[in-house]
Amino acid sequence: MSRETPAGKGTEEGPEKPPDGGDERRDADNDPNGTGTPGSRPPAQPGPEEDGPVSEADALQSLTSGGGHDEPERAEAVRAAALADPIAERINSEVSATRMGTVAVFNGSVSFGGGFHSGDGDHGGPPSGGAAGGDGSVVRIEDYELADHTELYVHPDGYHEALEALTERFLLVLTALPGAGREATAVNLLAEAMAMAVAVGGSDGGGACHRVLDAGQITRPAWEPDRNSGYLVLLDDSAGADRAPEGVQVRRLAGTAAKLKAANSFLVLVGSQELAVTVAGLAGDHAAWYGLTAVDPVAVVERRVLGHGEDPEPAETLRKLLTESGARQALREQPAPRNAVRLASVLRAGGDLAAEVAALRDPSDQVHAWFTRHRDPDAVAFAIAAAVLEGSGYLTVADAAVELRAALSPADDAPPDVRFRDRLGHEQPWIELTTKGVGGTAPALGPPRVRFRSALLQQVVLAYAWTTLDGRRAAILTWLRRLLTHDDIEVRARAAVAAGILAWADHHYALHRFLRTWAGSTSWPVRQAAATALGVAGSRPGADEAVWGQLHEWASGGTSAYARRLAATAANTVGGPLGRRDPERALALLHRALDRGDDWGTLTPVAWSGVHLLHQGRAAPVLDALIAWSEPQDVSPMVVKSLSAFVFAVRRPYEEPVRAEGAGVRSDGTAGRGVPGVPLLLSLCATREYRGRLEELWARSLARKPVQELALDALREWIDDYADRDPAAPDAVLGLLRGISRRPGKHHDRLVYWLRRWGADRDAPSRRSAELARRLEREAR
């Protein structure tokens, strides 16, 4: 045994001595496991190593085997975190566009307006007054309201065929989703049908258009229409809306049609798709049917602003303005005609279009109004499931929604007959099924995915449900916890991000209600999910200090199994976006988590986080930290841990981090410079900027047991396994070995010894090692 003198410290193993080939009580995890949830894993069975390695030998063996006693499970958890990273970045980049930043928005200060109204909401004028009947069940549609509906109306596809059918049968069933312009279309059909009747001489005029408030009245024997008149019945808005379509006795529609024909009057019955199916089966011979198609909202704006003019130049100027102001995007997210009318009114009045677009895109009012209107478990469950799993396939979201529905309502004797897809357009107009990915890209194959029309809605729906549905918070939390152990890694990633969003509303509550418990769980996937959620929670200004403070507290906690798991979760957390944004702070926390004396239980998570930071463009601060931590160059635990973490990073193949589209992240210049499948530190050896740091850490690692054995294995991997995968690897390795060999002490002799030994290996001789040994010997003469 000899002494290494450059630093005057430590013990070196020279070439003359080549290397030779606790009962702690487990803290209970009180969270429910995913029993009974489709795709969820069964409860984890405790094992002797479940809380991670504690001794030095176990810790080093863990790193040698790939970073854990259960590498597949750990790899899955790491992959889930990688999937969650771009999702969290995208959501965080969009949060500034909403008013959800103030918790007061969800504590009763949101005004009821915009977004989703309790009525159809697609007419431009105010509700008409003036009863046409003594009991007030029929009211006249005033002239100003008719003018507002008809003067600048944009005809949808099939409109003229519907008008012809109405004039022939006198009764038309019009079906469409609320907000699609149903009332405006019905009023136009009635007005034109009445005008045509006058034009052809079948009517002497004098009639008026009316709105029937009691939908059931039109099928009663006593009802008689006025002559030469028009009637509009909005079935969804009638007193019997909760019984639709039974609010109208459809078996008697034949008699209604006969009365209308006799009075030379017309009636348009408006409802949703369910009405069309019922009428087609019971009264199809006596009533025409028209399924309203969506009208381009941009065309509505153009008509309202430009009138019926056909000059292309003003239209082109208006389209450019709508695009540049974001109005076109806002109308894509909320295509209801009333929103187009709203923007057109601002343009005609010379108002602030940018402010109106911002107000329209702000989803806070939409979410408040929607939850005010929809309270049944079916609708609420799907909305929350979509917010947690946005971007997932429809079947995945539907299954999760069914499970949440079961938690929000009494148990059923049989599986519920829930058909979310059929109810999406009516109950969830903010959600669409699309084959397009984020950014508008369309995969070649695959099922439709569930997305909100506005990218801003996901976080607001989650926050509203969490902070406002007080009686359902516990059920939501239990359901969300089950998703963290789902077999589908994508589901686990999205659920973890959703948990972080929930913490934005009240991080103190979230920490003590579920994040701490998850962080100390015996389940690897749950701990990784907690790390992801904490990273998302800490990305929010105002909450970051609290999250960092909690993580530092966990990192320096006690040595019990539970405290060790908390420290490990803290280390995992800063290996993600939180640490990437502030690498110096992250490395200070990793140092605290690692420097726990003879407790080696945090070595693996610290080593993994170091790798993640390296791969995310933080090579310089990570290498500088490892050099500083191992500066004593002795056999103290902190030095061995630091060098072991370095050797672990040396052996991990580079994986290009998945980033959200357009996400800009500060880097020290190494981001994107790795070769997939080749260790990033090997690629960096080819650069002068990093070679000196790598030579120092390699020299320290090769000089001392027990790290020496790990370092020698890693060096041979660089020489034999990666030379063919990266054209720059041979020269990089040669330059590295030259630098180490020229250092004072035993470095040259040690390298030549091992290179010769590998070159003469009887079982697997290394030609490259033998050549490197000869090169170093020649250059040393």
mmCIF file of N, CA, C and O in Angstrom, residues 189-228:
data_model
loop_
_atom_site.group_PDB
_atom_site.id
_atom_site.type_symbol
_atom_site.label_atom_id
_atom_site.label_comp_id
_atom_site.label_asym_id
_atom_site.label_seq_id
_atom_site.Cartn_x
_atom_site.Cartn_y
_atom_site.Cartn_z
ATOM 1 N N LEU A 189 -85.416 30.294 -39.786
ATOM 2 C CA LEU A 189 -86.278 29.366 -40.519
ATOM 3 C C LEU A 189 -87.738 29.785 -40.426
ATOM 4 O O LEU A 189 -88.481 29.773 -41.429
ATOM 5 N N LEU A 190 -88.158 30.169 -39.243
ATOM 6 C CA LEU A 190 -89.550 30.584 -39.059
ATOM 7 C C LEU A 190 -89.850 31.855 -39.854
ATOM 8 O O LEU A 190 -90.887 31.956 -40.538
ATOM 9 N N ALA A 191 -88.930 32.828 -39.756
ATOM 10 C CA ALA A 191 -89.171 34.096 -40.452
ATOM 11 C C ALA A 191 -89.228 33.890 -41.962
ATOM 12 O O ALA A 191 -90.105 34.462 -42.646
ATOM 13 N N GLU A 192 -88.332 33.073 -42.489
ATOM 14 C CA GLU A 192 -88.323 32.856 -43.938
ATOM 15 C C GLU A 192 -89.523 32.015 -44.370
ATOM 16 O O GLU A 192 -90.095 32.238 -45.456
ATOM 17 N N ALA A 193 -89.906 31.034 -43.577
ATOM 18 C CA ALA A 193 -91.076 30.221 -43.927
ATOM 19 C C ALA A 193 -92.341 31.084 -43.963
ATOM 20 O O ALA A 193 -93.186 30.960 -44.873
ATOM 21 N N MET A 194 -92.479 31.981 -43.002
ATOM 22 C CA MET A 194 -93.646 32.864 -42.985
ATOM 23 C C MET A 194 -93.616 33.823 -44.174
ATOM 24 O O MET A 194 -94.652 34.085 -44.804
ATOM 25 N N ALA A 195 -92.426 34.323 -44.516
ATOM 26 C CA ALA A 195 -92.321 35.230 -45.656
ATOM 27 C C ALA A 195 -92.633 34.506 -46.954
ATOM 28 O O ALA A 195 -93.293 35.063 -47.854
ATOM 29 N N MET A 196 -92.172 33.263 -47.087
ATOM 30 C CA MET A 196 -92.464 32.485 -48.294
ATOM 31 C C MET A 196 -93.953 32.209 -48.415
ATOM 32 O O MET A 196 -94.516 32.208 -49.517
ATOM 33 N N ALA A 197 -94.615 31.973 -47.282
ATOM 34 C CA ALA A 197 -96.057 31.714 -47.310
ATOM 35 C C ALA A 197 -96.807 32.931 -47.834
ATOM 36 O O ALA A 197 -97.791 32.808 -48.586
ATOM 37 N N VAL A 198 -96.352 34.113 -47.457
ATOM 38 C CA VAL A 198 -96.974 35.339 -47.963
ATOM 39 C C VAL A 198 -96.692 35.506 -49.448
ATOM 40 O O VAL A 198 -97.567 35.860 -50.250
ATOM 41 N N ALA A 199 -95.439 35.207 -49.855
ATOM 42 C CA ALA A 199 -95.023 35.413 -51.241
ATOM 43 C C ALA A 199 -95.795 34.533 -52.206
ATOM 44 O O ALA A 199 -96.110 34.942 -53.330
ATOM 45 N N VAL A 200 -96.097 33.309 -51.803
ATOM 46 C CA VAL A 200 -96.799 32.392 -52.708
ATOM 47 C C VAL A 200 -98.304 32.529 -52.590
ATOM 48 O O VAL A 200 -99.057 31.775 -53.223
ATOM 49 N N GLY A 201 -98.764 33.407 -51.731
ATOM 50 C CA GLY A 201 -100.190 33.674 -51.641
ATOM 51 C C GLY A 201 -100.934 32.780 -50.691
ATOM 52 O O GLY A 201 -102.164 32.837 -50.613
ATOM 53 N N GLY A 202 -100.229 31.974 -49.947
ATOM 54 C CA GLY A 202 -100.927 31.087 -49.020
ATOM 55 C C GLY A 202 -101.218 31.753 -47.706
ATOM 56 O O GLY A 202 -101.825 31.160 -46.821
ATOM 57 N N SER A 203 -100.776 32.988 -47.534
ATOM 58 C CA SER A 203 -100.993 33.681 -46.267
ATOM 59 C C SER A 203 -101.171 35.150 -46.551
ATOM 60 O O SER A 203 -100.575 35.709 -47.470
ATOM 61 N N ASP A 204 -101.990 35.784 -45.770
ATOM 62 C CA ASP A 204 -102.183 37.217 -45.914
ATOM 63 C C ASP A 204 -101.363 38.004 -44.905
ATOM 64 O O ASP A 204 -101.569 39.198 -44.709
ATOM 65 N N GLY A 205 -100.407 37.309 -44.260
ATOM 66 C CA GLY A 205 -99.548 37.985 -43.309
ATOM 67 C C GLY A 205 -100.267 38.254 -41.999
ATOM 68 O O GLY A 205 -101.300 37.672 -41.686
ATOM 69 N N GLY A 206 -99.677 39.149 -41.239
ATOM 70 C CA GLY A 206 -100.293 39.535 -39.980
ATOM 71 C C GLY A 206 -99.879 38.708 -38.798
ATOM 72 O O GLY A 206 -100.249 39.015 -37.672
ATOM 73 N N GLY A 207 -99.141 37.625 -39.025
ATOM 74 C CA GLY A 207 -98.738 36.793 -37.912
ATOM 75 C C GLY A 207 -97.441 37.278 -37.276
ATOM 76 O O GLY A 207 -96.830 38.253 -37.704
ATOM 77 N N ALA A 208 -97.015 36.583 -36.233
ATOM 78 C CA ALA A 208 -95.784 36.933 -35.512
ATOM 79 C C ALA A 208 -95.079 35.657 -35.076
ATOM 80 O O ALA A 208 -95.664 34.569 -35.067
ATOM 81 N N CYS A 209 -93.809 35.832 -34.713
ATOM 82 C CA CYS A 209 -93.026 34.707 -34.179
ATOM 83 C C CYS A 209 -93.114 34.714 -32.663
ATOM 84 O O CYS A 209 -93.085 35.787 -32.029
ATOM 85 N N HIS A 210 -93.243 33.519 -32.091
ATOM 86 C CA HIS A 210 -93.387 33.389 -30.645
ATOM 87 C C HIS A 210 -92.414 32.343 -30.101
ATOM 88 O O HIS A 210 -92.025 31.409 -30.796
ATOM 89 N N ARG A 211 -92.099 32.503 -28.846
ATOM 90 C CA ARG A 211 -91.314 31.510 -28.114
ATOM 91 C C ARG A 211 -92.249 30.824 -27.121
ATOM 92 O O ARG A 211 -92.907 31.483 -26.317
ATOM 93 N N VAL A 212 -92.315 29.491 -27.187
ATOM 94 C CA VAL A 212 -93.170 28.713 -26.287
ATOM 95 C C VAL A 212 -92.353 28.320 -25.073
ATOM 96 O O VAL A 212 -91.356 27.585 -25.180
ATOM 97 N N LEU A 213 -92.747 28.794 -23.918
ATOM 98 C CA LEU A 213 -91.983 28.530 -22.698
ATOM 99 C C LEU A 213 -92.342 27.189 -22.072
ATOM 100 O O LEU A 213 -91.495 26.557 -21.438
ATOM 101 N N ASP A 214 -93.583 26.777 -22.220
ATOM 102 C CA ASP A 214 -94.011 25.475 -21.707
ATOM 103 C C ASP A 214 -94.048 24.503 -22.878
ATOM 104 O O ASP A 214 -95.006 24.468 -23.656
ATOM 105 N N ALA A 215 -92.986 23.717 -23.031
ATOM 106 C CA ALA A 215 -92.848 22.864 -24.211
ATOM 107 C C ALA A 215 -93.981 21.853 -24.330
ATOM 108 O O ALA A 215 -94.412 21.511 -25.435
ATOM 109 N N GLY A 216 -94.473 21.374 -23.209
ATOM 110 C CA GLY A 216 -95.520 20.361 -23.266
ATOM 111 C C GLY A 216 -96.841 20.881 -23.805
ATOM 112 O O GLY A 216 -97.711 20.097 -24.195
ATOM 113 N N GLN A 217 -96.989 22.188 -23.855
ATOM 114 C CA GLN A 217 -98.264 22.775 -24.281
ATOM 115 C C GLN A 217 -98.620 22.423 -25.710
ATOM 116 O O GLN A 217 -99.796 22.243 -26.045
ATOM 117 N N ILE A 218 -97.623 22.280 -26.596
ATOM 118 C CA ILE A 218 -97.916 22.137 -28.028
ATOM 119 C C ILE A 218 -98.567 20.803 -28.366
ATOM 120 O O ILE A 218 -99.124 20.649 -29.461
ATOM 121 N N THR A 219 -98.499 19.820 -27.466
ATOM 122 C CA THR A 219 -99.137 18.532 -27.758
ATOM 123 C C THR A 219 -100.413 18.323 -26.947
ATOM 124 O O THR A 219 -100.997 17.241 -26.982
ATOM 125 N N ARG A 220 -100.835 19.345 -26.239
ATOM 126 C CA ARG A 220 -102.071 19.222 -25.470
ATOM 127 C C ARG A 220 -103.270 19.492 -26.376
ATOM 128 O O ARG A 220 -103.207 20.333 -27.283
ATOM 129 N N PRO A 221 -104.379 18.803 -26.136
ATOM 130 C CA PRO A 221 -105.571 18.974 -27.004
ATOM 131 C C PRO A 221 -106.072 20.407 -27.062
ATOM 132 O O PRO A 221 -106.607 20.844 -28.087
ATOM 133 N N ALA A 222 -105.876 21.167 -25.985
ATOM 134 C CA ALA A 222 -106.451 22.513 -25.938
ATOM 135 C C ALA A 222 -105.621 23.544 -26.701
ATOM 136 O O ALA A 222 -106.101 24.663 -26.946
ATOM 137 N N TRP A 223 -104.421 23.185 -27.096
ATOM 138 C CA TRP A 223 -103.565 24.206 -27.727
ATOM 139 C C TRP A 223 -103.965 24.425 -29.174
ATOM 140 O O TRP A 223 -104.123 23.467 -29.936
ATOM 141 N N GLU A 224 -104.100 25.668 -29.537
ATOM 142 C CA GLU A 224 -104.400 26.046 -30.909
ATOM 143 C C GLU A 224 -103.459 27.159 -31.329
ATOM 144 O O GLU A 224 -103.390 28.205 -30.669
ATOM 145 N N PRO A 225 -102.727 26.988 -32.401
ATOM 146 C CA PRO A 225 -101.818 28.050 -32.847
ATOM 147 C C PRO A 225 -102.582 29.191 -33.504
ATOM 148 O O PRO A 225 -103.655 28.997 -34.108
ATOM 149 N N ASP A 226 -102.046 30.404 -33.383
ATOM 150 C CA ASP A 226 -102.604 31.544 -34.111
ATOM 151 C C ASP A 226 -102.335 31.368 -35.598
ATOM 152 O O ASP A 226 -101.376 30.715 -36.018
ATOM 153 N N ARG A 227 -103.157 32.012 -36.407
ATOM 154 C CA ARG A 227 -102.981 31.906 -37.850
ATOM 155 C C ARG A 227 -101.738 32.689 -38.292
ATOM 156 O O ARG A 227 -101.398 33.722 -37.739
ATOM 157 N N ASN A 228 -101.109 32.111 -39.341
ATOM 158 C CA ASN A 228 -99.984 32.758 -40.021
ATOM 159 C C ASN A 228 -98.839 33.121 -39.066
ATOM 160 O O ASN A 228 -98.219 34.169 -39.197
#
